[in-house]
Short mmCIF file of C-alpha atoms (C1' of nucleotides) in Angstrom, two decimals:
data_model
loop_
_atom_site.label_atom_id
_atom_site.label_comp_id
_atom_site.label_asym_id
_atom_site.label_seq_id
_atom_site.Cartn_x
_atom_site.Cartn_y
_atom_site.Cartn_z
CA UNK Q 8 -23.22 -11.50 2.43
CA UNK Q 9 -23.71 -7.61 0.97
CA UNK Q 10 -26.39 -6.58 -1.49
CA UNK Q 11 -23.35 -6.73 -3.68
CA UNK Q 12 -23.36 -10.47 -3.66
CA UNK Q 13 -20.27 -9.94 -2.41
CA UNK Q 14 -18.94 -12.54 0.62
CA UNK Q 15 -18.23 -10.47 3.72
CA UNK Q 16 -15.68 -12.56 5.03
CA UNK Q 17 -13.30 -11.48 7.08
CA UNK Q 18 -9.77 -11.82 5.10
CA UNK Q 19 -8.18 -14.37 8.14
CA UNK Q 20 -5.61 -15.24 5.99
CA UNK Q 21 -2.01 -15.50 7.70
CA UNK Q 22 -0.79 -16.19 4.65
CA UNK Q 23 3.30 -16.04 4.61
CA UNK Q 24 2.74 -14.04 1.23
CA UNK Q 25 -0.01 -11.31 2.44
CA UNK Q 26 2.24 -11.06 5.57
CA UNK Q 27 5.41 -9.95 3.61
CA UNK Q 28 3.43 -7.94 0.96
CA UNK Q 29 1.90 -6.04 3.59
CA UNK Q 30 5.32 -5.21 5.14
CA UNK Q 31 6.98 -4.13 1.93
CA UNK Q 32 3.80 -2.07 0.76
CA UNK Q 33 4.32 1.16 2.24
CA UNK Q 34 5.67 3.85 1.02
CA UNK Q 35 9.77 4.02 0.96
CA UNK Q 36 10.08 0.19 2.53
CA UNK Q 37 11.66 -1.31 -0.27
CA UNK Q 38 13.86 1.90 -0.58
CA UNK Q 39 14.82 1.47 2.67
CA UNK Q 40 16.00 -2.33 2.33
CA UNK Q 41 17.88 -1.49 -0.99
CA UNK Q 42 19.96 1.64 0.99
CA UNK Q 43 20.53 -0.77 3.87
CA UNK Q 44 21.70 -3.97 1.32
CA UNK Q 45 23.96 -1.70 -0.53
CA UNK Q 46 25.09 0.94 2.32
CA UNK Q 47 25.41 -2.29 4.94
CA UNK Q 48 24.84 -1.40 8.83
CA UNK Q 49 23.06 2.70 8.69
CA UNK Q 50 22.49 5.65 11.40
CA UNK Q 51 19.45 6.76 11.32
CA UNK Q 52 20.86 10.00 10.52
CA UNK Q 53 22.80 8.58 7.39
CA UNK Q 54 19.96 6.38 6.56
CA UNK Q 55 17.61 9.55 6.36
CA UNK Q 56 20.12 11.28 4.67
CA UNK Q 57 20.72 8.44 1.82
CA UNK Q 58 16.62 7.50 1.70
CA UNK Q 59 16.14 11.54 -0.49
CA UNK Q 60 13.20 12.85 0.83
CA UNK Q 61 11.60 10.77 3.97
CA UNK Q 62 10.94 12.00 6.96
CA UNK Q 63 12.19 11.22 10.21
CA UNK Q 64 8.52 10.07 10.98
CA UNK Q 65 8.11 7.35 8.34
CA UNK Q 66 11.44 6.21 8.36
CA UNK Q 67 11.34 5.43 12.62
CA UNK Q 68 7.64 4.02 11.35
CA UNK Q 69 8.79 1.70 8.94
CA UNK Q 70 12.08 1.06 10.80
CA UNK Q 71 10.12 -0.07 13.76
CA UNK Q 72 8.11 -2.62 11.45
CA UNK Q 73 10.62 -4.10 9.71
CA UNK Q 74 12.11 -4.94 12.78
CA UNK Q 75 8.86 -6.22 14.25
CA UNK Q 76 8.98 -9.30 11.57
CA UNK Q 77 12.58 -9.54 11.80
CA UNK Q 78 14.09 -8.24 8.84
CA UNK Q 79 15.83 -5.57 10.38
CA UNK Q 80 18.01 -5.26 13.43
CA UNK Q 81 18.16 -2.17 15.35
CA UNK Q 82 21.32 -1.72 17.17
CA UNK Q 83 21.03 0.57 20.39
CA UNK Q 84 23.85 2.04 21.96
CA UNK Q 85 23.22 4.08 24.96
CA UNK Q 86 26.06 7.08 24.83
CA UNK Q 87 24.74 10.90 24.69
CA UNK Q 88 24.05 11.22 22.07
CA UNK Q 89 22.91 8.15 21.35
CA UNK Q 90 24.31 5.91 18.38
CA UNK Q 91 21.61 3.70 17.10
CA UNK Q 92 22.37 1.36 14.02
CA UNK Q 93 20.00 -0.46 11.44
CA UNK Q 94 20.82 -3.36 9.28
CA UNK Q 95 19.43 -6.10 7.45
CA UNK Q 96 18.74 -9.50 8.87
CA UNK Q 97 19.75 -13.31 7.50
CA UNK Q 98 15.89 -12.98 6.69
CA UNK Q 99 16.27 -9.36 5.81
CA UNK Q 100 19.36 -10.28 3.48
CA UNK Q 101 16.45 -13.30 1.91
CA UNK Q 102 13.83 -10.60 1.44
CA UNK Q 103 16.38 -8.35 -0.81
CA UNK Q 104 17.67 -11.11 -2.90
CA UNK Q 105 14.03 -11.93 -3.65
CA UNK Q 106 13.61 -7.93 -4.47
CA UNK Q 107 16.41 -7.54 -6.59
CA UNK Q 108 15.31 -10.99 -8.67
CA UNK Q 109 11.89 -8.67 -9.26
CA UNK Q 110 13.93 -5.68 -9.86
CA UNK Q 111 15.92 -8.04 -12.63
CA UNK Q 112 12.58 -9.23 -14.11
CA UNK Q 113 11.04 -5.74 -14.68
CA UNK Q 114 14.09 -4.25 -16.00
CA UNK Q 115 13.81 -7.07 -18.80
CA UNK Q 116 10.28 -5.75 -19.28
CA UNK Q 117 11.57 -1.86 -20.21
CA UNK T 22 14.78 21.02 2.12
CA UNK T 23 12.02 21.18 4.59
CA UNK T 24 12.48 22.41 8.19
CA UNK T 25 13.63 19.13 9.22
CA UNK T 26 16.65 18.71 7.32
CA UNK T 27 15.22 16.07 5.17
CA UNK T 28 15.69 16.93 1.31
CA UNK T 29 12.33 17.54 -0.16
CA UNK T 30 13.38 15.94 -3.66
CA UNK T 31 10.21 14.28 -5.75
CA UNK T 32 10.70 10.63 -5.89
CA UNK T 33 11.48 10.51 -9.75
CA UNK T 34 12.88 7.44 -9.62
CA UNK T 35 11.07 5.53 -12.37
CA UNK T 36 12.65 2.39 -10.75
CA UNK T 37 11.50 -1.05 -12.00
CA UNK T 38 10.97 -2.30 -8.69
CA UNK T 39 9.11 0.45 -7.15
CA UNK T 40 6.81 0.58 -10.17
CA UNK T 41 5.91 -3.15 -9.45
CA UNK T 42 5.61 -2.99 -5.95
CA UNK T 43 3.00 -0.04 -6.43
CA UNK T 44 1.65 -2.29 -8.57
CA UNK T 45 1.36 -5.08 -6.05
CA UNK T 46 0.81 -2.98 -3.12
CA UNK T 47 -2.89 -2.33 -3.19
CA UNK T 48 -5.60 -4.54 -1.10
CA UNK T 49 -6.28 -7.76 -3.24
CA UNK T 50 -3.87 -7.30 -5.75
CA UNK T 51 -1.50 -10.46 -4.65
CA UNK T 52 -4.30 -12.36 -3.97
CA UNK T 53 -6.34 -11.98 -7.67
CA UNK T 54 -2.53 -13.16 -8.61
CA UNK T 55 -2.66 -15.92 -6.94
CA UNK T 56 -6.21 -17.34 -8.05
CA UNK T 57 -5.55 -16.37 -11.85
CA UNK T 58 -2.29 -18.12 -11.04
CA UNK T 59 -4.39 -21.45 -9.76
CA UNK T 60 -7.30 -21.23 -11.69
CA UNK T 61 -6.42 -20.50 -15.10
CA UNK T 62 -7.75 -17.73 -17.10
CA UNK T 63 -11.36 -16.85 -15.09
CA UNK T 64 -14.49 -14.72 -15.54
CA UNK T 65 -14.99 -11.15 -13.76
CA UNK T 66 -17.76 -13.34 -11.79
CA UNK T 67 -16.24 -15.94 -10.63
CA UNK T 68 -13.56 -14.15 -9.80
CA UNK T 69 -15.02 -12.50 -7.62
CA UNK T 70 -16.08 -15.23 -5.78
CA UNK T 71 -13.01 -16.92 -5.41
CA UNK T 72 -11.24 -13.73 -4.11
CA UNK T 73 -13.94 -14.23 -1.00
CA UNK T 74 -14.58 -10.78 0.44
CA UNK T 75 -13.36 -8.58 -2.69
CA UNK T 76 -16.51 -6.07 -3.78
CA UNK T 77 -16.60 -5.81 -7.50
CA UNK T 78 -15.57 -1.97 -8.08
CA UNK T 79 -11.75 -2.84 -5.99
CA UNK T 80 -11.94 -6.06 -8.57
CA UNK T 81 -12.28 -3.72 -11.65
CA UNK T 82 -9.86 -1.57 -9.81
CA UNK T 83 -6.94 -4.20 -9.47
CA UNK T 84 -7.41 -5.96 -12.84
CA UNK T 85 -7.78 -2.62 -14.96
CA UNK T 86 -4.39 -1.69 -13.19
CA UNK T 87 -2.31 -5.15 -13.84
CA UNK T 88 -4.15 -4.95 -17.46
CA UNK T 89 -2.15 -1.63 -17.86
CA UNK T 90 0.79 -2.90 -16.40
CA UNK T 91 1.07 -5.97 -18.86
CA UNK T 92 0.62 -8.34 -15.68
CA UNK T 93 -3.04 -9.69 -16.84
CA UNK T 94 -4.79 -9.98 -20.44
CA UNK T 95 -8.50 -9.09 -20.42
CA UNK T 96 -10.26 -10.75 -23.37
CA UNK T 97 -14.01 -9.23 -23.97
CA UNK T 98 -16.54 -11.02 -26.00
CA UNK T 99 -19.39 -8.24 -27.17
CA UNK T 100 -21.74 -11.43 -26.73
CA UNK T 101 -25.28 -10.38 -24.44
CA UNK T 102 -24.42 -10.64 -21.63
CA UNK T 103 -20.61 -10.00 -22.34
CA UNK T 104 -18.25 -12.46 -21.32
CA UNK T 105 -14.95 -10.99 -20.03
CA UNK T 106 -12.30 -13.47 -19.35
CA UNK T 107 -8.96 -12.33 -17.42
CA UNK T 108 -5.84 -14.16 -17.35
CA UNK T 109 -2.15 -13.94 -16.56
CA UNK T 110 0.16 -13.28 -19.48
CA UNK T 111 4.00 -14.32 -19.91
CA UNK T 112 4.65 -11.25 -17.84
CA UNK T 113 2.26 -12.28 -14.99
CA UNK T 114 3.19 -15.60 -14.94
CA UNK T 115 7.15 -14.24 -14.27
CA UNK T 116 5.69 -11.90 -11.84
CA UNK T 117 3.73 -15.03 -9.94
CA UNK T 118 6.95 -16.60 -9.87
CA UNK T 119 8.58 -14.13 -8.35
CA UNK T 120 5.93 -14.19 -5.54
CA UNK T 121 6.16 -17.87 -4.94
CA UNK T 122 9.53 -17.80 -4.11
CA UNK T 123 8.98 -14.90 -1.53
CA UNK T 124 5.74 -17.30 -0.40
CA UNK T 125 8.38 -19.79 0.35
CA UNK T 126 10.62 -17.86 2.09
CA UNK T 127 8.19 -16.25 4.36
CA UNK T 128 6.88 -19.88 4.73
CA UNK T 129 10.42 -21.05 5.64
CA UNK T 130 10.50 -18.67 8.65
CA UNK T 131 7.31 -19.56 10.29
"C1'" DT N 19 -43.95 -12.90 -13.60
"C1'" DA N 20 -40.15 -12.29 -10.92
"C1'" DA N 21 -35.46 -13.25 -9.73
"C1'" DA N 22 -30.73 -13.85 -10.79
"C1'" DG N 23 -26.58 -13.40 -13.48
"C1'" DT N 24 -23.63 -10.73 -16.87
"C1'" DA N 25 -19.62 -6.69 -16.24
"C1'" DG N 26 -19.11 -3.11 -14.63
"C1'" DG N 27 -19.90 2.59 -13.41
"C1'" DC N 28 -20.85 6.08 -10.01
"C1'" DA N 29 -21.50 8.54 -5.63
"C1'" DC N 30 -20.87 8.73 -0.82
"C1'" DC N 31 -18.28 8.15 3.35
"C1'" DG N 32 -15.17 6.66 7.04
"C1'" DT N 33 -10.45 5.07 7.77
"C1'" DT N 34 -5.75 5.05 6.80
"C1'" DT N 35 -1.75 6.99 5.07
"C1'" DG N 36 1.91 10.10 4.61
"C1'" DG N 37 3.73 14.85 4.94
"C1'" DT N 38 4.96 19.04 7.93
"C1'" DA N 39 6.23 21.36 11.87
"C1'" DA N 40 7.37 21.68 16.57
"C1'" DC N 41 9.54 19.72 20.53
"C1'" DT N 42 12.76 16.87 23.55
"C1'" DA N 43 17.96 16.71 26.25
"C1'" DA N 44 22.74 16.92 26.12
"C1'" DG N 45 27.14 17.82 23.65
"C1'" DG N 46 30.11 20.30 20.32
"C1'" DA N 47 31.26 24.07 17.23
"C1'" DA N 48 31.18 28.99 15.29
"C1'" DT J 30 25.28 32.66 22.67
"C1'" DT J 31 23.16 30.62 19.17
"C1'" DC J 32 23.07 26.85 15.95
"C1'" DC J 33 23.66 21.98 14.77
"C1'" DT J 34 23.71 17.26 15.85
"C1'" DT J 35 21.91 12.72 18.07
"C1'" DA J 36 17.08 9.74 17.54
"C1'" DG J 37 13.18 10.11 17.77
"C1'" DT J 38 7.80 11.64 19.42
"C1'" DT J 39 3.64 14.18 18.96
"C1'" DA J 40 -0.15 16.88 16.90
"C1'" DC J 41 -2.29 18.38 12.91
"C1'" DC J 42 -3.90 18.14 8.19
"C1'" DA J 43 -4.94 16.87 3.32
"C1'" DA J 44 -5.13 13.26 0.17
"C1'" DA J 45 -5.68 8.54 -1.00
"C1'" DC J 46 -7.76 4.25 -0.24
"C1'" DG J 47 -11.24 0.85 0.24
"C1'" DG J 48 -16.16 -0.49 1.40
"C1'" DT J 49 -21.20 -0.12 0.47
"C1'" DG J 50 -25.13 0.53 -2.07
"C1'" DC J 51 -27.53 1.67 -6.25
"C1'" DC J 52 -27.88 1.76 -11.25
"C1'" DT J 53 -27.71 -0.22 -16.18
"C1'" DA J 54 -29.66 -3.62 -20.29
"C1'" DC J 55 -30.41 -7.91 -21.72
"C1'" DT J 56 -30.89 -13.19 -21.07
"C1'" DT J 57 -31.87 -17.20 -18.66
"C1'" DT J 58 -34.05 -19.73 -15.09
"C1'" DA J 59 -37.56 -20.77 -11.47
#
DNA sequence: TAAAGTAGGCACCGTTTGGTAACTAAGGAA
DNA sequence: TTCCTTAGTTACCAAACGGTGCCTACTTTA
């Protein structure tokens, strides 16, 4: 407990919720999923190219964790130079349909 | 277009989506949800302790935020002390919706 | 009389985040 | 010969974020 009154637990959690929000909550994620959904299998190349204004940084970065919980597959194919392809998942494919329903409900919102 | 090749637009956007999920994407903010959601419209205090481990300025923070986002109504009685209730509105309760079913899909894939 | 609760506001401070630039190795084009 | 492309990685830096503690002014409770 803090002076604050405040209850200094530790936020255990796991929740399925706090897991995904945490995913999508960085900066271009969602972005990323909605290029991927519409634009099927990407480069990272093209993928940079169609995401205006990420870097190659961020996009490897969030790349690597959407692929981490399985929402994204990355596709390796070992010629020179290499040829690596992203694309959503079954759970990936999930993930957007749930976006786009929010998408739908705060376009009725204006 | 920045030494890397990657287009240095701003991210004008103004996309429903995005707005929400900046919305959503701070600490606490899904969580607050989720106990307004459960507990019916609830005082700054006991708010507070329900979202265990939230200090009260990131509380003020959050609901101040949804308030100007339509997401949460904040009604204030000038009583001593003041009594400041907080509750979802139509839009929240859409929005909470919206998270459930992502809840369950998350939940679905272990 | 002293403590606690009411709903915050404010300042400080460390951590995290995201952006930029530079670099890799090998192939193809101007 | 120099530049561009492939898919990143690394270092550096500024800004944003979140946590902590302290303060208010008045009422109720121990």
């Amino acid at each position: 407990m803090t002076k604050d009154g405040t209850a200094d637990a530790a936020i255990p959690k796991g929740c399925p919720l706090d897991l995904v929000m945490r995913l999508l909550s960085g900066e271009w994620t969602t972005h990323i999923l909605w290029v991927l959904s519409n634009n099927g299998p990407t480069r990272h190349g093209e993928l940079r190219r169609r995401v205006e204004g990420i870097s190659s940084k961020v996009l490897t970065d969030r790349l690597r964790m959407l692929e981490q919980e399985g929402v994204v597959f990355r596709d390796y194919e070992p010629t020179v130079p290499p040829k690596v392809t992203y694309g959503l998942t079954d759970h990936g494919r999930e993930l957007d349909d749930a976006l786009r329903s929010i998408h739908g409900i705060a376009e009725r919102w204006g």
